[in-house]
């Protein structure tokens, strides 16, 4: 163990499309507390949020995150006026399926006529607008030369292999962020280095193994923010079942990744502490990952901020409140203290 060295703070950000506003809220609380992560791993929307953090100077990060999520949010959704009615949020997610989100993704011209005519189309949406948004909000020179190491992953659609892109080893570009967030059916695969890549969350939605690809040189306190929750009620409706199915599939991935990290880090000479924080999403619906109403965005951002404020207490090595035990869990790996 390195004596007298303060732990580095690392972030791990899961995928979840519209739910990613939670990550922005969580980072805002860390930023306000003066916490500057040295390494960030993200997949899908977590990769985008990670790039907005690592790809901007500290004084610009909150503004860039706010600009991205303001662009993503829909101000005209009925859910903004009837937020506690699930039907309004279901309608919001269905509207996204029909119209996309300006500045992020939209149906290709003539998509529905092509489909009705039996002509092929590889996805529901195209994302040229997303490329322009990332080019405007992320400083890629700073991303690849700044003081925050960014790690993102993507999946080879032909082989199922995971590929990891790390700014300490290569230049990470818009193409890598687009690949990491190319969820099949919604978005087309992205050509990259002679391969066709899709969303990294299909393999590792909580990319904690890519984050810890190599043994760290210093003690680490890692905050892993996950946009799904393992625990939940028995579904009573079809919408409940869709909601629960997503959470089960992705949260089981997260648990397996954490277990694998436990084995990988056995014998590492420094202590590694991980706080796995899951977004409870108590007011969400089955189509939550496509539900972009401004009201839901605010709830997610506020919840992320609130959860991160609890996580900051953990960083200071105080006990977590028992009231948060249902969605926060601490792990100790490597050289235990």
Tab-separated table of C-alpha atoms in Angstrom:
chain	number	residue	atom	x	y	z
A	1	UNK	CA	0.000	0.000	0.000
A	2	UNK	CA	1.194	3.527	-0.769
A	3	UNK	CA	1.610	5.221	2.604
A	4	UNK	CA	0.310	8.764	3.096
A	5	UNK	CA	-1.336	9.033	-0.331
A	6	UNK	CA	-4.956	10.153	-0.524
A	7	UNK	CA	-7.177	7.861	-2.601
A	8	UNK	CA	-7.975	8.863	-6.166
A	9	UNK	CA	-11.673	9.179	-7.009
A	10	UNK	CA	-12.826	7.311	-10.117
A	11	UNK	CA	-16.290	7.294	-11.718
A	12	UNK	CA	-18.149	4.492	-13.473
A	13	UNK	CA	-21.286	5.519	-15.392
A	14	UNK	CA	-23.755	2.991	-16.771
A	15	UNK	CA	-25.916	3.208	-19.874
A	16	UNK	CA	-29.629	4.020	-19.905
A	17	UNK	CA	-30.347	6.609	-22.622
A	18	UNK	CA	-32.788	9.223	-21.231
A	19	UNK	CA	-32.036	8.125	-17.668
A	20	UNK	CA	-28.535	9.587	-18.073
A	21	UNK	CA	-29.736	12.929	-16.679
A	22	UNK	CA	-29.211	11.191	-13.313
A	23	UNK	CA	-25.456	11.072	-14.063
A	24	UNK	CA	-25.421	14.808	-14.759
A	25	UNK	CA	-27.057	15.482	-11.395
A	26	UNK	CA	-24.632	13.179	-9.619
A	27	UNK	CA	-21.613	14.871	-11.182
A	28	UNK	CA	-22.962	18.347	-10.317
A	29	UNK	CA	-22.941	17.422	-6.619
A	30	UNK	CA	-19.395	16.052	-6.841
A	31	UNK	CA	-18.254	19.166	-8.684
A	32	UNK	CA	-19.842	21.482	-6.096
A	33	UNK	CA	-17.998	19.569	-3.354
A	34	UNK	CA	-14.670	20.112	-5.141
A	35	UNK	CA	-14.299	16.440	-6.100
A	36	UNK	CA	-12.419	16.004	-9.382
A	37	UNK	CA	-12.358	12.384	-10.642
A	38	UNK	CA	-9.067	11.248	-12.175
A	39	UNK	CA	-10.595	8.506	-14.298
A	40	UNK	CA	-14.088	8.017	-15.771
A	41	UNK	CA	-15.483	4.929	-17.491
A	42	UNK	CA	-18.809	5.029	-19.268
A	43	UNK	CA	-20.902	3.105	-21.723
A	44	UNK	CA	-23.701	4.360	-23.970
A	45	UNK	CA	-25.109	7.553	-22.401
A	46	UNK	CA	-22.549	7.062	-19.625
A	47	UNK	CA	-19.823	7.387	-22.270
A	48	UNK	CA	-21.402	10.617	-23.514
A	49	UNK	CA	-21.653	12.084	-20.000
A	50	UNK	CA	-18.111	10.905	-19.296
A	51	UNK	CA	-16.886	12.714	-22.421
A	52	UNK	CA	-18.705	15.907	-21.412
A	53	UNK	CA	-16.818	15.732	-18.098
A	54	UNK	CA	-13.378	14.658	-19.333
A	55	UNK	CA	-13.629	16.681	-22.550
A	56	UNK	CA	-14.077	20.079	-20.922
A	57	UNK	CA	-12.131	22.204	-18.481
A	58	UNK	CA	-13.470	21.995	-14.908
A	59	UNK	CA	-15.029	25.452	-15.062
A	60	UNK	CA	-17.000	24.507	-18.221
A	61	UNK	CA	-18.228	21.036	-17.312
A	62	UNK	CA	-21.511	21.861	-15.599
A	63	UNK	CA	-22.515	24.256	-18.375
A	64	UNK	CA	-21.822	21.640	-21.074
A	65	UNK	CA	-23.779	18.975	-19.207
A	66	UNK	CA	-26.689	21.376	-18.742
A	67	UNK	CA	-26.660	22.282	-22.445
A	68	UNK	CA	-26.757	18.638	-23.479
A	69	UNK	CA	-29.655	17.703	-21.210
A	70	UNK	CA	-31.605	20.861	-22.003
A	71	UNK	CA	-31.347	19.873	-25.662
A	72	UNK	CA	-32.465	16.315	-24.844
A	73	UNK	CA	-35.469	17.343	-22.726
A	74	UNK	CA	-38.903	17.794	-24.288
A	75	UNK	CA	-40.702	20.911	-23.040
A	76	UNK	CA	-43.991	20.052	-24.760
A	77	UNK	CA	-44.573	16.501	-23.460
A	78	UNK	CA	-47.869	15.929	-21.666
A	79	UNK	CA	-45.845	14.375	-18.821
A	80	UNK	CA	-44.668	17.885	-17.935
A	81	UNK	CA	-48.217	18.740	-16.884
A	82	UNK	CA	-49.370	15.370	-15.506
A	83	UNK	CA	-46.125	13.936	-14.213
A	84	UNK	CA	-47.644	11.588	-11.634
A	85	UNK	CA	-49.898	9.922	-14.224
A	86	UNK	CA	-48.026	6.986	-15.731
A	87	UNK	CA	-50.021	7.263	-18.938
A	88	UNK	CA	-48.500	10.677	-19.638
A	89	UNK	CA	-44.977	9.258	-19.403
A	90	UNK	CA	-45.897	6.272	-21.579
A	91	UNK	CA	-47.214	8.766	-24.142
A	92	UNK	CA	-43.925	10.673	-23.909
A	93	UNK	CA	-41.877	7.559	-24.641
A	94	UNK	CA	-44.165	6.658	-27.578
A	95	UNK	CA	-43.745	10.176	-28.952
A	96	UNK	CA	-39.974	9.655	-28.901
A	97	UNK	CA	-40.422	6.458	-30.926
A	98	UNK	CA	-42.355	8.409	-33.545
A	99	UNK	CA	-40.409	11.650	-33.695
A	100	UNK	CA	-37.030	11.114	-32.011
A	101	UNK	CA	-35.333	13.985	-30.187
A	102	UNK	CA	-34.135	17.064	-32.099
A	103	UNK	CA	-30.409	17.557	-31.688
A	104	UNK	CA	-29.873	13.878	-30.819
A	105	UNK	CA	-31.657	11.494	-33.189
A	106	UNK	CA	-34.563	11.483	-35.634
A	107	UNK	CA	-36.272	9.099	-38.065
A	108	UNK	CA	-34.604	9.006	-41.493
A	109	UNK	CA	-36.547	10.770	-44.202
A	110	UNK	CA	-39.321	8.508	-45.444
A	111	UNK	CA	-38.638	5.792	-42.834
A	112	UNK	CA	-42.242	4.688	-42.379
A	113	UNK	CA	-42.964	4.718	-46.126
A	114	UNK	CA	-39.863	2.574	-46.637
A	115	UNK	CA	-40.990	0.115	-43.996
A	116	UNK	CA	-44.562	-0.037	-45.284
A	117	UNK	CA	-43.193	-0.638	-48.798
A	118	UNK	CA	-41.018	-3.499	-47.584
A	119	UNK	CA	-37.749	-1.626	-48.232
A	120	UNK	CA	-34.940	-2.280	-45.742
A	121	UNK	CA	-33.937	0.178	-43.027
A	122	UNK	CA	-31.318	-0.794	-40.410
A	123	UNK	CA	-32.724	1.259	-37.544
A	124	UNK	CA	-35.547	3.506	-36.407
A	125	UNK	CA	-33.377	6.622	-36.175
A	126	UNK	CA	-30.316	8.271	-37.674
A	127	UNK	CA	-27.921	10.352	-35.535
A	128	UNK	CA	-26.195	12.974	-37.638
A	129	UNK	CA	-27.540	15.564	-35.187
A	130	UNK	CA	-25.846	13.753	-32.306
A	131	UNK	CA	-22.493	14.038	-34.078
A	132	UNK	CA	-22.942	17.802	-34.408
A	133	UNK	CA	-23.974	18.119	-30.768
A	134	UNK	CA	-20.935	16.189	-29.525
A	135	UNK	CA	-18.623	18.202	-31.780
A	136	UNK	CA	-20.021	21.395	-30.245
A	137	UNK	CA	-20.037	20.356	-26.590
A	138	UNK	CA	-16.905	18.192	-26.261
A	139	UNK	CA	-13.383	19.568	-26.708
A	140	UNK	CA	-11.701	16.493	-28.149
A	141	UNK	CA	-8.219	18.004	-27.935
A	142	UNK	CA	-8.759	18.530	-24.216
A	143	UNK	CA	-10.380	15.103	-23.883
A	144	UNK	CA	-7.260	13.403	-25.204
A	145	UNK	CA	-4.750	15.656	-23.460
A	146	UNK	CA	-6.447	16.693	-20.243
A	147	UNK	CA	-6.119	15.414	-16.695
A	148	UNK	CA	-9.123	13.033	-16.716
A	149	UNK	CA	-8.634	9.612	-18.294
A	150	UNK	CA	-11.744	8.478	-20.188
A	151	UNK	CA	-12.505	4.805	-20.852
A	152	UNK	CA	-15.456	3.767	-23.059
A	153	UNK	CA	-16.520	0.423	-24.491
A	154	UNK	CA	-18.474	-0.835	-27.492
A	155	UNK	CA	-19.584	-4.195	-28.902
A	156	UNK	CA	-18.621	-5.721	-32.256
A	157	UNK	CA	-22.028	-6.544	-33.760
A	158	UNK	CA	-20.557	-9.363	-35.877
A	159	UNK	CA	-18.517	-11.191	-33.230
A	160	UNK	CA	-19.982	-10.055	-29.913
A	161	UNK	CA	-16.530	-8.982	-28.715
A	162	UNK	CA	-16.120	-6.043	-26.360
A	163	UNK	CA	-13.686	-3.328	-27.434
A	164	UNK	CA	-12.339	-0.767	-24.982
A	165	UNK	CA	-11.165	2.711	-25.985
A	166	UNK	CA	-8.944	4.488	-23.456
A	167	UNK	CA	-7.518	8.009	-23.784
A	168	UNK	CA	-4.324	6.856	-22.062
A	169	UNK	CA	-3.654	4.530	-25.009
A	170	UNK	CA	-5.253	6.145	-28.056
A	171	UNK	CA	-7.139	9.137	-29.367
A	172	UNK	CA	-10.827	8.844	-28.520
A	173	UNK	CA	-13.054	10.549	-31.096
A	174	UNK	CA	-16.710	11.200	-31.834
A	175	UNK	CA	-16.743	7.840	-33.639
A	176	UNK	CA	-15.952	5.995	-30.400
A	177	UNK	CA	-18.713	7.782	-28.492
A	178	UNK	CA	-21.184	7.090	-31.285
A	179	UNK	CA	-20.185	3.421	-31.308
A	180	UNK	CA	-20.542	3.070	-27.539
A	181	UNK	CA	-24.097	4.456	-27.677
A	182	UNK	CA	-25.368	2.757	-30.866
A	183	UNK	CA	-28.164	0.679	-29.357
A	184	UNK	CA	-29.431	-1.779	-32.019
A	185	UNK	CA	-32.878	-1.314	-33.543
A	186	UNK	CA	-32.981	2.297	-32.316
A	187	UNK	CA	-29.699	3.304	-33.952
A	188	UNK	CA	-27.543	1.899	-36.758
A	189	UNK	CA	-24.195	0.273	-36.046
A	190	UNK	CA	-21.149	2.521	-36.372
A	191	UNK	CA	-18.246	1.588	-38.673
A	192	UNK	CA	-15.014	1.825	-36.687
A	193	UNK	CA	-11.557	0.440	-37.478
A	194	UNK	CA	-12.979	-1.962	-40.074
A	195	UNK	CA	-15.676	-3.264	-37.712
A	196	UNK	CA	-19.328	-2.464	-37.108
A	197	UNK	CA	-19.815	-1.472	-33.490
A	198	UNK	CA	-22.900	-1.151	-31.316
A	199	UNK	CA	-23.736	-0.200	-27.743
A	200	UNK	CA	-21.203	-1.284	-25.105
A	201	UNK	CA	-24.044	-1.794	-22.622
A	202	UNK	CA	-25.018	-5.009	-24.436
A	203	UNK	CA	-21.919	-6.611	-22.864
A	204	UNK	CA	-21.101	-4.432	-19.858
A	205	UNK	CA	-23.698	-1.824	-18.979
A	206	UNK	CA	-21.736	-0.915	-15.841
A	207	UNK	CA	-18.200	-0.771	-17.302
A	208	UNK	CA	-16.299	-1.282	-14.078
A	209	UNK	CA	-14.015	-3.952	-15.562
A	210	UNK	CA	-12.811	-1.623	-18.352
A	211	UNK	CA	-12.263	1.021	-15.654
A	212	UNK	CA	-9.955	-1.366	-13.760
A	213	UNK	CA	-8.169	-2.890	-16.740
A	214	UNK	CA	-4.838	-2.544	-14.963
A	215	UNK	CA	-3.881	-2.519	-11.265
A	216	UNK	CA	-3.955	1.053	-9.927
A	217	UNK	CA	-0.842	2.575	-8.412
A	218	UNK	CA	-2.743	4.364	-5.656
A	219	UNK	CA	-5.673	3.630	-3.343
A	220	UNK	CA	-8.969	4.118	-5.186
A	221	UNK	CA	-12.437	5.205	-4.078
A	222	UNK	CA	-14.753	4.437	-6.986
A	223	UNK	CA	-18.303	5.713	-7.360
A	224	UNK	CA	-20.262	3.440	-9.698
A	225	UNK	CA	-23.535	5.092	-10.701
A	226	UNK	CA	-25.963	2.585	-12.195
A	227	UNK	CA	-29.195	3.578	-13.946
A	228	UNK	CA	-31.039	0.339	-13.078
A	229	UNK	CA	-31.944	-1.332	-9.784
A	230	UNK	CA	-31.756	-5.022	-8.903
A	231	UNK	CA	-34.543	-4.974	-6.300
A	232	UNK	CA	-38.144	-4.408	-7.326
A	233	UNK	CA	-41.768	-5.370	-6.866
A	234	UNK	CA	-43.582	-8.199	-8.649
A	235	UNK	CA	-45.087	-6.709	-11.858
A	236	UNK	CA	-48.834	-6.115	-11.845
A	237	UNK	CA	-49.198	-4.644	-15.327
A	238	UNK	CA	-47.603	-5.084	-18.733
A	239	UNK	CA	-45.770	-1.775	-18.265
A	240	UNK	CA	-44.475	-2.991	-14.877
A	241	UNK	CA	-43.192	-6.148	-16.575
A	242	UNK	CA	-41.314	-4.168	-19.244
A	243	UNK	CA	-39.788	-1.966	-16.542
A	244	UNK	CA	-38.753	-4.928	-14.419
A	245	UNK	CA	-37.350	-6.890	-17.369
A	246	UNK	CA	-34.949	-4.067	-18.258
A	247	UNK	CA	-33.774	-3.687	-14.673
A	248	UNK	CA	-33.221	-7.411	-14.192
A	249	UNK	CA	-31.253	-7.871	-17.405
A	250	UNK	CA	-28.937	-4.942	-16.803
A	251	UNK	CA	-28.588	-5.131	-13.011
A	252	UNK	CA	-27.529	-8.793	-13.256
A	253	UNK	CA	-24.796	-7.664	-15.659
A	254	UNK	CA	-23.658	-5.139	-13.070
A	255	UNK	CA	-23.484	-7.702	-10.286
A	256	UNK	CA	-21.467	-10.098	-12.423
A	257	UNK	CA	-19.023	-7.341	-13.346
A	258	UNK	CA	-18.494	-6.434	-9.704
A	259	UNK	CA	-17.932	-10.084	-8.815
A	260	UNK	CA	-15.395	-10.416	-11.619
A	261	UNK	CA	-13.602	-7.300	-10.374
A	262	UNK	CA	-13.350	-8.941	-6.968
A	263	UNK	CA	-11.469	-11.872	-8.505
A	264	UNK	CA	-9.382	-9.697	-10.846
A	265	UNK	CA	-8.211	-7.437	-8.032
A	266	UNK	CA	-7.273	-10.239	-5.640
A	267	UNK	CA	-3.657	-9.635	-4.713
A	268	UNK	CA	-3.491	-6.064	-6.002
A	269	UNK	CA	-1.220	-4.127	-3.601
A	270	UNK	CA	-3.549	-1.149	-2.967
A	271	UNK	CA	-7.010	-0.895	-1.393
A	272	UNK	CA	-9.954	-0.380	-3.743
A	273	UNK	CA	-13.305	0.742	-2.379
A	274	UNK	CA	-16.368	0.739	-4.624
A	275	UNK	CA	-19.729	2.292	-3.831
A	276	UNK	CA	-22.356	0.901	-6.204
A	277	UNK	CA	-25.202	3.434	-6.337
A	278	UNK	CA	-28.359	2.443	-8.223
A	279	UNK	CA	-31.010	4.855	-9.452
A	280	UNK	CA	-34.244	3.751	-7.810
A	281	UNK	CA	-36.490	5.236	-10.503
A	282	UNK	CA	-39.614	4.902	-8.405
A	283	UNK	CA	-41.748	7.046	-10.742
A	284	UNK	CA	-40.458	5.581	-13.996
A	285	UNK	CA	-42.430	3.592	-16.583
A	286	UNK	CA	-41.518	0.700	-18.839
A	287	UNK	CA	-40.432	3.020	-21.652
A	288	UNK	CA	-38.273	5.078	-19.276
A	289	UNK	CA	-35.160	4.982	-21.462
A	290	UNK	CA	-37.065	6.820	-24.206
A	291	UNK	CA	-39.001	9.132	-21.875
A	292	UNK	CA	-37.482	12.597	-22.381
A	293	UNK	CA	-40.068	14.876	-20.771
A	294	UNK	CA	-38.491	17.877	-19.041
A	295	UNK	CA	-40.306	16.959	-15.811
A	296	UNK	CA	-38.756	13.471	-15.767
A	297	UNK	CA	-35.338	14.911	-16.607
A	298	UNK	CA	-35.563	17.191	-13.578
A	299	UNK	CA	-36.542	14.309	-11.293
A	300	UNK	CA	-33.585	12.249	-12.532
A	301	UNK	CA	-31.137	15.124	-12.196
A	302	UNK	CA	-32.336	15.961	-8.694
A	303	UNK	CA	-32.207	12.302	-7.647
A	304	UNK	CA	-28.667	11.923	-8.986
A	305	UNK	CA	-27.599	15.008	-7.074
A	306	UNK	CA	-29.213	13.741	-3.870
A	307	UNK	CA	-27.637	10.287	-4.176
A	308	UNK	CA	-24.224	11.789	-4.909
A	309	UNK	CA	-24.445	13.941	-1.795
A	310	UNK	CA	-24.796	10.729	0.210
A	311	UNK	CA	-21.901	9.202	-1.748
A	312	UNK	CA	-19.734	12.202	-0.829
A	313	UNK	CA	-20.205	11.269	2.816
A	314	UNK	CA	-18.908	7.801	1.935
A	315	UNK	CA	-15.872	9.350	0.246
A	316	UNK	CA	-15.160	11.046	3.564
A	317	UNK	CA	-15.265	7.560	5.142
A	318	UNK	CA	-18.404	8.130	7.180
A	319	UNK	CA	-21.089	5.449	7.413
A	320	UNK	CA	-23.866	5.340	4.867
A	321	UNK	CA	-27.357	5.937	6.300
A	322	UNK	CA	-29.295	2.703	6.650
A	323	UNK	CA	-32.186	4.317	4.771
A	324	UNK	CA	-30.064	4.120	1.599
A	325	UNK	CA	-29.006	0.497	1.952
A	326	UNK	CA	-31.583	-0.677	-0.596
A	327	UNK	CA	-29.826	1.050	-3.485
A	328	UNK	CA	-26.242	1.618	-2.326
A	329	UNK	CA	-23.706	-1.088	-1.594
A	330	UNK	CA	-20.057	-0.837	-0.601
A	331	UNK	CA	-17.337	-3.262	-1.678
A	332	UNK	CA	-13.694	-3.578	-0.621
A	333	UNK	CA	-11.190	-5.152	-3.014
A	334	UNK	CA	-7.458	-5.473	-3.405
A	335	UNK	CA	-5.441	-4.898	-0.225
A	336	UNK	CA	-8.178	-4.625	2.374
A	337	UNK	CA	-7.694	-2.069	5.057
